[in-house]
mmCIF file of C-alpha atoms and ligand atoms in Angstrom:
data_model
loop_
_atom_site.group_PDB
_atom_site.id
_atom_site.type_symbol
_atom_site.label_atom_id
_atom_site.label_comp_id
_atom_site.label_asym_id
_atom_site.label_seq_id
_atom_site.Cartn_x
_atom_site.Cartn_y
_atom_site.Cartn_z
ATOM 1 C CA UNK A 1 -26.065 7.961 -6.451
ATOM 2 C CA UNK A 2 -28.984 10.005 -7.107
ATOM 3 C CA UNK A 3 -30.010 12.538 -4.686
ATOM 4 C CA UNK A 4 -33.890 14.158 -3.559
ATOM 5 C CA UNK A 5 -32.431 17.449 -2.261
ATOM 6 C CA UNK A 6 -28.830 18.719 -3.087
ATOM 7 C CA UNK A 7 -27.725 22.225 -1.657
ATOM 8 C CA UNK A 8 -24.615 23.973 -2.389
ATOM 9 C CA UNK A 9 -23.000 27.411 -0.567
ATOM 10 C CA UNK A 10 -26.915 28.141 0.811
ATOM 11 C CA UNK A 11 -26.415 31.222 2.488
ATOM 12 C CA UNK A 12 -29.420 33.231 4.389
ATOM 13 C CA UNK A 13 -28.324 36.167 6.337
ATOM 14 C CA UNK A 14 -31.069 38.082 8.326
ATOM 15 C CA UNK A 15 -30.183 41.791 8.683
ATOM 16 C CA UNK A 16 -26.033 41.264 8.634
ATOM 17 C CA UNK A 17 -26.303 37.715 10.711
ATOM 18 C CA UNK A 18 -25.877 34.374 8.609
ATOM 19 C CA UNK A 19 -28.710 32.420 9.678
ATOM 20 C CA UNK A 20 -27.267 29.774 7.258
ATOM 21 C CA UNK A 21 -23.797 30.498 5.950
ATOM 22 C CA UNK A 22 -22.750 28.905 2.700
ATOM 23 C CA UNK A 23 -24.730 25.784 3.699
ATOM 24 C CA UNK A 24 -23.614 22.639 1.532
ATOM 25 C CA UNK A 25 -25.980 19.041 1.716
ATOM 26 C CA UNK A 26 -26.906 15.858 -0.545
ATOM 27 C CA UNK A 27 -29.630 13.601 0.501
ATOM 28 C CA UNK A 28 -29.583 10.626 -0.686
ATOM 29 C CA UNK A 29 -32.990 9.202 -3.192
ATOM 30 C CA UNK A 30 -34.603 7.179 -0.354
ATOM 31 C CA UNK A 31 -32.449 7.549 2.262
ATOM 32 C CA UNK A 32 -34.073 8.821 6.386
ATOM 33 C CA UNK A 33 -31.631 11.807 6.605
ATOM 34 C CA UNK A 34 -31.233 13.438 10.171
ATOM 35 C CA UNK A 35 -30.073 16.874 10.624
ATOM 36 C CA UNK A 36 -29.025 17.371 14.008
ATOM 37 C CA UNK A 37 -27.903 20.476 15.417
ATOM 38 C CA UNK A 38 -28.043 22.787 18.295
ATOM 39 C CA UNK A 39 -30.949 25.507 18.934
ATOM 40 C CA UNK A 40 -30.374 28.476 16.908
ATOM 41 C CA UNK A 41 -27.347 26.073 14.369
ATOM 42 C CA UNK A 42 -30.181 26.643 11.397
ATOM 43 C CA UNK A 43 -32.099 23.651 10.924
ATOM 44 C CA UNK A 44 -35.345 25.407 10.363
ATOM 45 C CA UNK A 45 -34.034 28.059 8.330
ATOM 46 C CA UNK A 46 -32.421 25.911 5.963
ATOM 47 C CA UNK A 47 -36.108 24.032 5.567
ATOM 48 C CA UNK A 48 -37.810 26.815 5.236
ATOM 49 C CA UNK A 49 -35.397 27.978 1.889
ATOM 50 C CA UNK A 50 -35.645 24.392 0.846
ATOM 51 C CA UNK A 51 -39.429 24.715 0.552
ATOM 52 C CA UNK A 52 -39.499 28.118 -0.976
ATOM 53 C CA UNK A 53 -40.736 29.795 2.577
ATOM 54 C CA UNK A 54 -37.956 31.872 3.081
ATOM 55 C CA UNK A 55 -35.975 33.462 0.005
ATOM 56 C CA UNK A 56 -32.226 33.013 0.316
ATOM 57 C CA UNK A 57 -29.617 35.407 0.091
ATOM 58 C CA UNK A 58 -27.106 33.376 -2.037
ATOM 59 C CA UNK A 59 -26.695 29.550 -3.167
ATOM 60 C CA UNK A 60 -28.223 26.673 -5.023
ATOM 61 C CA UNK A 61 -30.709 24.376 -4.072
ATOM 62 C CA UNK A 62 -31.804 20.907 -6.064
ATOM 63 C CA UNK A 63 -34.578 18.984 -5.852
ATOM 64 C CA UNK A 64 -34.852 15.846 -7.344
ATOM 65 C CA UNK A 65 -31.944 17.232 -9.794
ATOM 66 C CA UNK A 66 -33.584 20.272 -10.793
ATOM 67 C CA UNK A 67 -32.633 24.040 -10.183
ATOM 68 C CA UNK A 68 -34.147 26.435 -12.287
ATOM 69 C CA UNK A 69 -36.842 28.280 -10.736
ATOM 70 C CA UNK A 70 -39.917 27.349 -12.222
ATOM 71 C CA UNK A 71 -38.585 23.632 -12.133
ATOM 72 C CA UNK A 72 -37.904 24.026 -8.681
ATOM 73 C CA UNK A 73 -41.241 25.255 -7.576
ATOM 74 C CA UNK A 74 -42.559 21.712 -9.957
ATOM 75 C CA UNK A 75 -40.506 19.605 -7.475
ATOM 76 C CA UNK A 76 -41.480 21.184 -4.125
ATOM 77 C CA UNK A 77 -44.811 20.670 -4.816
ATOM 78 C CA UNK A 78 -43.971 16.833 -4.473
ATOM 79 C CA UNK A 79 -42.527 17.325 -0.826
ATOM 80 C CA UNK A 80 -44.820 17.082 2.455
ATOM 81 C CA UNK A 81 -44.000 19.121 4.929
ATOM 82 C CA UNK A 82 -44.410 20.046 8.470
ATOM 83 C CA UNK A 83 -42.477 22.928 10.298
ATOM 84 C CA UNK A 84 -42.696 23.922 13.139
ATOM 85 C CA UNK A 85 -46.564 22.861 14.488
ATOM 86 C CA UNK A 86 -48.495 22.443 12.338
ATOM 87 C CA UNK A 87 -51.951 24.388 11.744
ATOM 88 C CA UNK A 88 -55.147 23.022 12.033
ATOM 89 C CA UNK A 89 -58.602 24.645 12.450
ATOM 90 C CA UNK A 90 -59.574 23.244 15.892
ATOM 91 C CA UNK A 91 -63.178 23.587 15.927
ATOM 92 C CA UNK A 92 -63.231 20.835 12.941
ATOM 93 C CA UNK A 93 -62.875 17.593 12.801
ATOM 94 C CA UNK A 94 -59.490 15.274 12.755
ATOM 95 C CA UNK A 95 -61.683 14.156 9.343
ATOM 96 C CA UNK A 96 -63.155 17.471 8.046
ATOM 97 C CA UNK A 97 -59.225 18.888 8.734
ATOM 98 C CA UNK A 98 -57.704 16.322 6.346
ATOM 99 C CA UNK A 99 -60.255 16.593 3.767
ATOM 100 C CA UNK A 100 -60.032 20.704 3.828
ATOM 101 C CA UNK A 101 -55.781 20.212 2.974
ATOM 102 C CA UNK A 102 -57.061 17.610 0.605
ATOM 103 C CA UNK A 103 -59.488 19.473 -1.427
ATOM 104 C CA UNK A 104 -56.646 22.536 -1.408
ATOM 105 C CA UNK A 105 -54.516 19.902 -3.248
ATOM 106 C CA UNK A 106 -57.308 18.752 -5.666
ATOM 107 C CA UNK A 107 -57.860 15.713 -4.280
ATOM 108 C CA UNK A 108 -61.853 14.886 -4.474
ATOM 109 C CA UNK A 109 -61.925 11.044 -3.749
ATOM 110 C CA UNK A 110 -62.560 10.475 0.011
ATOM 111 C CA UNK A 111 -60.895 7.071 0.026
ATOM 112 C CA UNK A 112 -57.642 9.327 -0.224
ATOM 113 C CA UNK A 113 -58.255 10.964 3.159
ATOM 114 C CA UNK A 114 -59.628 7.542 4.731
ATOM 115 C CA UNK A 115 -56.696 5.821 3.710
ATOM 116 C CA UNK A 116 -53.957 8.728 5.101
ATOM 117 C CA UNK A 117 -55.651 8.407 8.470
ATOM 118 C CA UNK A 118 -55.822 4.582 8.776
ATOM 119 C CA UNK A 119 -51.966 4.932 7.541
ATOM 120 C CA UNK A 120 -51.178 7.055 10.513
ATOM 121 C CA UNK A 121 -53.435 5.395 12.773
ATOM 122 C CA UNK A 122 -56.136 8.464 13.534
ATOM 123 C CA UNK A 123 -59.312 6.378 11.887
ATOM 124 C CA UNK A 124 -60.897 5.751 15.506
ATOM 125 C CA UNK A 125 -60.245 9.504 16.113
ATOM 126 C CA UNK A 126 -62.114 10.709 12.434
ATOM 127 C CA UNK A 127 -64.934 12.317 13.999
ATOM 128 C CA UNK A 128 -62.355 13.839 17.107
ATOM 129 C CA UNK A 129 -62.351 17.895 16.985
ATOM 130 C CA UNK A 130 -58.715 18.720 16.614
ATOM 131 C CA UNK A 131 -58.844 20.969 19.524
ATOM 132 C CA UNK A 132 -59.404 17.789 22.121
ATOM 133 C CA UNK A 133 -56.344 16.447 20.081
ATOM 134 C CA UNK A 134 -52.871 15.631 22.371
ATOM 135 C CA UNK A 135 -50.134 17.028 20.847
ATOM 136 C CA UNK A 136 -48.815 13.363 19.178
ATOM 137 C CA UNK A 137 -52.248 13.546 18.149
ATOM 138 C CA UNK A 138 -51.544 16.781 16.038
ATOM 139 C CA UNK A 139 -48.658 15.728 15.137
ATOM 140 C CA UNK A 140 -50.205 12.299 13.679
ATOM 141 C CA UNK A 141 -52.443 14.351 12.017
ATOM 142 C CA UNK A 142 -49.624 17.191 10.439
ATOM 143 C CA UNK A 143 -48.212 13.772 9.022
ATOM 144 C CA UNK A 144 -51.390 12.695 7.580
ATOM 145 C CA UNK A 145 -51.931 15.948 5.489
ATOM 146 C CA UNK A 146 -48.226 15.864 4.639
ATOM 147 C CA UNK A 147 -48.583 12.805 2.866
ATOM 148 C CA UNK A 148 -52.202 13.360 0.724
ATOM 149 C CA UNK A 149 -50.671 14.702 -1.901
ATOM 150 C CA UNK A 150 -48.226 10.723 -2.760
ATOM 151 C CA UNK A 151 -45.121 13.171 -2.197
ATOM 152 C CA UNK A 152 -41.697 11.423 -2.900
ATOM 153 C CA UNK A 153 -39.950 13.667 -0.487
ATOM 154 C CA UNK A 154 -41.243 14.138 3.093
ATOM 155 C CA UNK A 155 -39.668 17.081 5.396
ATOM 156 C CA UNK A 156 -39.971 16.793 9.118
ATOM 157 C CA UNK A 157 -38.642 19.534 11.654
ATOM 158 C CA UNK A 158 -38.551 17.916 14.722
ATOM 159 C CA UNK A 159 -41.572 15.868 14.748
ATOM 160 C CA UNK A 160 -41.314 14.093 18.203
ATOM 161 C CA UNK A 161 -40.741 17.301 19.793
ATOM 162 C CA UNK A 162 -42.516 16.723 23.037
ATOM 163 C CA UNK A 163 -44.207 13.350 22.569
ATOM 164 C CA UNK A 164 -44.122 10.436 24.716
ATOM 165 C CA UNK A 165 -42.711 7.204 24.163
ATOM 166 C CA UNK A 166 -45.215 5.299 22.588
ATOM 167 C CA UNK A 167 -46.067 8.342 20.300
ATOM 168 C CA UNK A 168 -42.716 8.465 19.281
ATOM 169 C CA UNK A 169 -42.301 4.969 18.440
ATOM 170 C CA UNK A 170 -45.930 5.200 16.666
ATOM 171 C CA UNK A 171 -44.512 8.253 14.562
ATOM 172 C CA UNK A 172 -41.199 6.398 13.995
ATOM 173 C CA UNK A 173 -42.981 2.952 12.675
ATOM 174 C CA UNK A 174 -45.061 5.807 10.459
ATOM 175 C CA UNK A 175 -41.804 7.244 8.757
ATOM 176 C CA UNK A 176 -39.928 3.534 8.651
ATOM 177 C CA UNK A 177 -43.188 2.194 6.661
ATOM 178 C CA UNK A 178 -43.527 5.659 4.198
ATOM 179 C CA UNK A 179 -39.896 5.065 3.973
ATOM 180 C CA UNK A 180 -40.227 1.388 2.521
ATOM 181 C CA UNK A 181 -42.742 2.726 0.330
ATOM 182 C CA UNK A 182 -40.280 4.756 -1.518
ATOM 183 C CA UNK A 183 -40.683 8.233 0.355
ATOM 184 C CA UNK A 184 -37.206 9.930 1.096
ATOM 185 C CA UNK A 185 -37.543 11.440 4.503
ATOM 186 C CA UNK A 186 -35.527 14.829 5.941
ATOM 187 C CA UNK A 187 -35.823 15.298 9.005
ATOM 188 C CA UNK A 188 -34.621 17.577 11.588
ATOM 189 C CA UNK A 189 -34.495 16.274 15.625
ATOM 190 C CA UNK A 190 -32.937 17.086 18.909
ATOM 191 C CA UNK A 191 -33.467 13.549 19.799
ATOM 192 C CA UNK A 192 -30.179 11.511 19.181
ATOM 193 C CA UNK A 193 -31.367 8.455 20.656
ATOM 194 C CA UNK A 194 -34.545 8.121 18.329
ATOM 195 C CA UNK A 195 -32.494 9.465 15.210
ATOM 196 C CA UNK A 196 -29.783 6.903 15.609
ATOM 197 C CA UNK A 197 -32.774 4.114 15.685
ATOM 198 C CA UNK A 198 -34.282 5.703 12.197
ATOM 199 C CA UNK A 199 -31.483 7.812 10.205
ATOM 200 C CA UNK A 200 -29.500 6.431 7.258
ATOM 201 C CA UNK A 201 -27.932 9.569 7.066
ATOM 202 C CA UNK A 202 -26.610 12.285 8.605
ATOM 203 C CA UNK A 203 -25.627 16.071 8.585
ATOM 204 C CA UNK A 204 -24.402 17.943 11.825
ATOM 205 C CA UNK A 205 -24.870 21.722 11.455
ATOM 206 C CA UNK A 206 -23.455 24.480 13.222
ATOM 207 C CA UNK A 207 -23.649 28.102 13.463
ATOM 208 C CA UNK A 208 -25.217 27.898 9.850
ATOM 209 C CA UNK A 209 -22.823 25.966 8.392
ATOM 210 C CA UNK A 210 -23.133 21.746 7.703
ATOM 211 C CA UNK A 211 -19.806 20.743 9.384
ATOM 212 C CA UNK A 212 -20.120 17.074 8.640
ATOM 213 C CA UNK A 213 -22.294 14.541 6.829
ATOM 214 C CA UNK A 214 -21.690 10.748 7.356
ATOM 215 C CA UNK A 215 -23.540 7.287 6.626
ATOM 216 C CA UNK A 216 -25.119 5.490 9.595
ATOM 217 C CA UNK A 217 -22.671 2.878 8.154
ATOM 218 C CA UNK A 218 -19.643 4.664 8.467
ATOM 219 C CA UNK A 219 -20.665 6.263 11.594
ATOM 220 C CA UNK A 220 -21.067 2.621 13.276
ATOM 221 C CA UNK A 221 -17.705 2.095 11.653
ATOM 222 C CA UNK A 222 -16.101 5.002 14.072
ATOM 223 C CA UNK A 223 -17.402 2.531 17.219
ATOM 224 C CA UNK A 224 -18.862 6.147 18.241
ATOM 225 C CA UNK A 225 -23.077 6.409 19.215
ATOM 226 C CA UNK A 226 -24.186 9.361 18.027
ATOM 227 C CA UNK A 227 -24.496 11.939 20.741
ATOM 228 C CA UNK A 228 -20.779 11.325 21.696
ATOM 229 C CA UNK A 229 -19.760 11.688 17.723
ATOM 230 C CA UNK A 230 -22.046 14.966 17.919
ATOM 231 C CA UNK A 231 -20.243 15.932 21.101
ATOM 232 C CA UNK A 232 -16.687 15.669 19.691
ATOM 233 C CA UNK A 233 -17.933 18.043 16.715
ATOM 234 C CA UNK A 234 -19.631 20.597 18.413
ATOM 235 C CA UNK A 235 -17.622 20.337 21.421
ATOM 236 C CA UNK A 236 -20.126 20.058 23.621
ATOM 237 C CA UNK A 237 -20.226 19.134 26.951
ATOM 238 C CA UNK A 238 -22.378 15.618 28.165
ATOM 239 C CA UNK A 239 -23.629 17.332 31.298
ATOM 240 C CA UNK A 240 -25.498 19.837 29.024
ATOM 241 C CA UNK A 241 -28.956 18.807 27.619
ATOM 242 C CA UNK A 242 -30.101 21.537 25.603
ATOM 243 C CA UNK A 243 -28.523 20.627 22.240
HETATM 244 P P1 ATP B 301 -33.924 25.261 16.966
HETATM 245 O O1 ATP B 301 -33.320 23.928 17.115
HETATM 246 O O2 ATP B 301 -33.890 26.057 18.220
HETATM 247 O O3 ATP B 301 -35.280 25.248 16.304
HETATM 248 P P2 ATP B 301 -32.638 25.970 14.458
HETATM 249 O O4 ATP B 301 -31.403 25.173 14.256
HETATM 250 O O5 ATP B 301 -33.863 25.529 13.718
HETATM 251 O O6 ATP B 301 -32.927 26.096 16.004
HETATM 252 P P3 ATP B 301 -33.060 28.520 13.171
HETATM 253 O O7 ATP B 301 -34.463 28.684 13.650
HETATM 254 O O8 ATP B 301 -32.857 28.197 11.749
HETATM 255 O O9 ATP B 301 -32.269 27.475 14.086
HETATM 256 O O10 ATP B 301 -32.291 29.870 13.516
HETATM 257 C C1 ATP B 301 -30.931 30.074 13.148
HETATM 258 C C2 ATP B 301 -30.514 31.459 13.569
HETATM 259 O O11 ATP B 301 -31.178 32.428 12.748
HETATM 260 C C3 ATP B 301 -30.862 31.820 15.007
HETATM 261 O O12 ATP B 301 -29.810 32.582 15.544
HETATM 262 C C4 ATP B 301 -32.110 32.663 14.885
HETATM 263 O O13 ATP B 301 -32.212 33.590 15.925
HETATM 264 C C5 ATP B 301 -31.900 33.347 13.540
HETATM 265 N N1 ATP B 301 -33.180 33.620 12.866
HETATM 266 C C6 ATP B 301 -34.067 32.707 12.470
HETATM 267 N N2 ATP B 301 -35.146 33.299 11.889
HETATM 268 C C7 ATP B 301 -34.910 34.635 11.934
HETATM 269 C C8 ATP B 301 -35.629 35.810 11.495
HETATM 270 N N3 ATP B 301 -36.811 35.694 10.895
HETATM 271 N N4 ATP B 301 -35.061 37.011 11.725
HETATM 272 C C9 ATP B 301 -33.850 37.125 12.308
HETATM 273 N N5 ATP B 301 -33.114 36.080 12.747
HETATM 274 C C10 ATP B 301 -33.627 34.841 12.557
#
């Protein structure tokens, strides 16, 4: 099996505490991999070292099989990202937004940035200023420029943070169709009902460490959902929400 992003003993430790502590992951080439911990496990950190945002303190990380530095830096510019929220300039346009990240990526021909916002369904909202944007609206949009530049790797932290239904099931249709087009998609969510309806893949983190990864298939095979297999890891109890 080939893999988009491997990590091995990833280890970021923020003045003496291990954010992410020997951190070990293989997503699958073209697989919708969920990584699904609790606030604070290190989800975001271990994005953030993925893309280059953050250094790390020890370990290896792979991107479509490379490692070496400058080869590394080659691959991440083929991953789309969002973390956290992303940033727009809200007195411009949904339109004039997309085509400022695509002109930072080189990209001159304006069918590009028509044909990223009919893809994520913002072409009635073009001519929109982001700042009268709702926040699935942003979000939408954070997708959009995350996908300009054709990347084969898309990285998500917690995009449905906060949206309603029918925003979430818009995003979700989004990722299922970039997905069929080839795009391997990691993504981090708090959501266990929406992951289970989208992963392939999984990897259950906590305090900074990847305690388990496991197949959608094989996790069906346990007869367990997925909140009660995520339960029985982190021994957590059901009455408590705030995973
Ligand atoms: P959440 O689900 O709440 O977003 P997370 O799994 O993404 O959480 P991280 O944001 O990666 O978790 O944080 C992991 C740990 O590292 C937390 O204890 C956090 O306080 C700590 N941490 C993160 N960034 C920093 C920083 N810049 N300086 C010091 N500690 C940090």
């Amino acid at each position: 099996m080939s893999y988009s992003i491997e990590v091995e003993n990833l280890t970021k430790i923020y003045k003496g505490f291990p954010a992410n502590d020997g951190v070990n992951l293989k997503v699958p080439k073209g697989s919708i991999f969920g990584l699904i911990g609790r606030n604070g496990a290190g989800k975001t950190t271990l994005m953030k070292m993925i893309l280059g945002f953050s250094s790390r303190t020890d370990g290896i990380i792979r991107i479509n099989g490379k490692e070496r530095e400058e080869e590394l830096w080659k691959e991440r510019g083929h991953i789309g990202s969002i973390i956290e929220v992303p940033a727009f300039y809200d007195e411009m346009s949904c339109y004039e937004n997309t085509m400022y990240h695509a002109k930072l990526l080189g990209i001159k021909d304006k069918s590009v940035v028509e044909r990223v916002l009919s893809e994520v369904g913002l072409s009635r909202f073009k001519t929109r200023k982001v700042k009268a944007f709702s926040l699935g609206m942003r979000q939408k949009l954070g997708i959009a420029c995350a996908v300009l530049g054709n990347p084969d790797i898309l990285l998500l932290d917690e995009p449905t943070n906060g949206l309603d239904p029918v925003a979430i099931a818009e995003i979700r249709r989004l990722l299922q169709r970039l997905n069929e087009k080839g795009v391997t998609i990691f993504i981090s969510s708090h959501i266990l009902g929406e992951m289970e309806k989208i992963a392939t893949d999984y990897a259950f983190m906590m305090d900074g460490k990847v305690v388990e990864s496991i197949s959608a298939g094989d996790l069906k095979n346990t007869g367990k959902d997925l909140e009660t297999y995520f339960l029985d890891i982190v021994g957590g109890d059901t009455d408590e929400k705030d995973i």
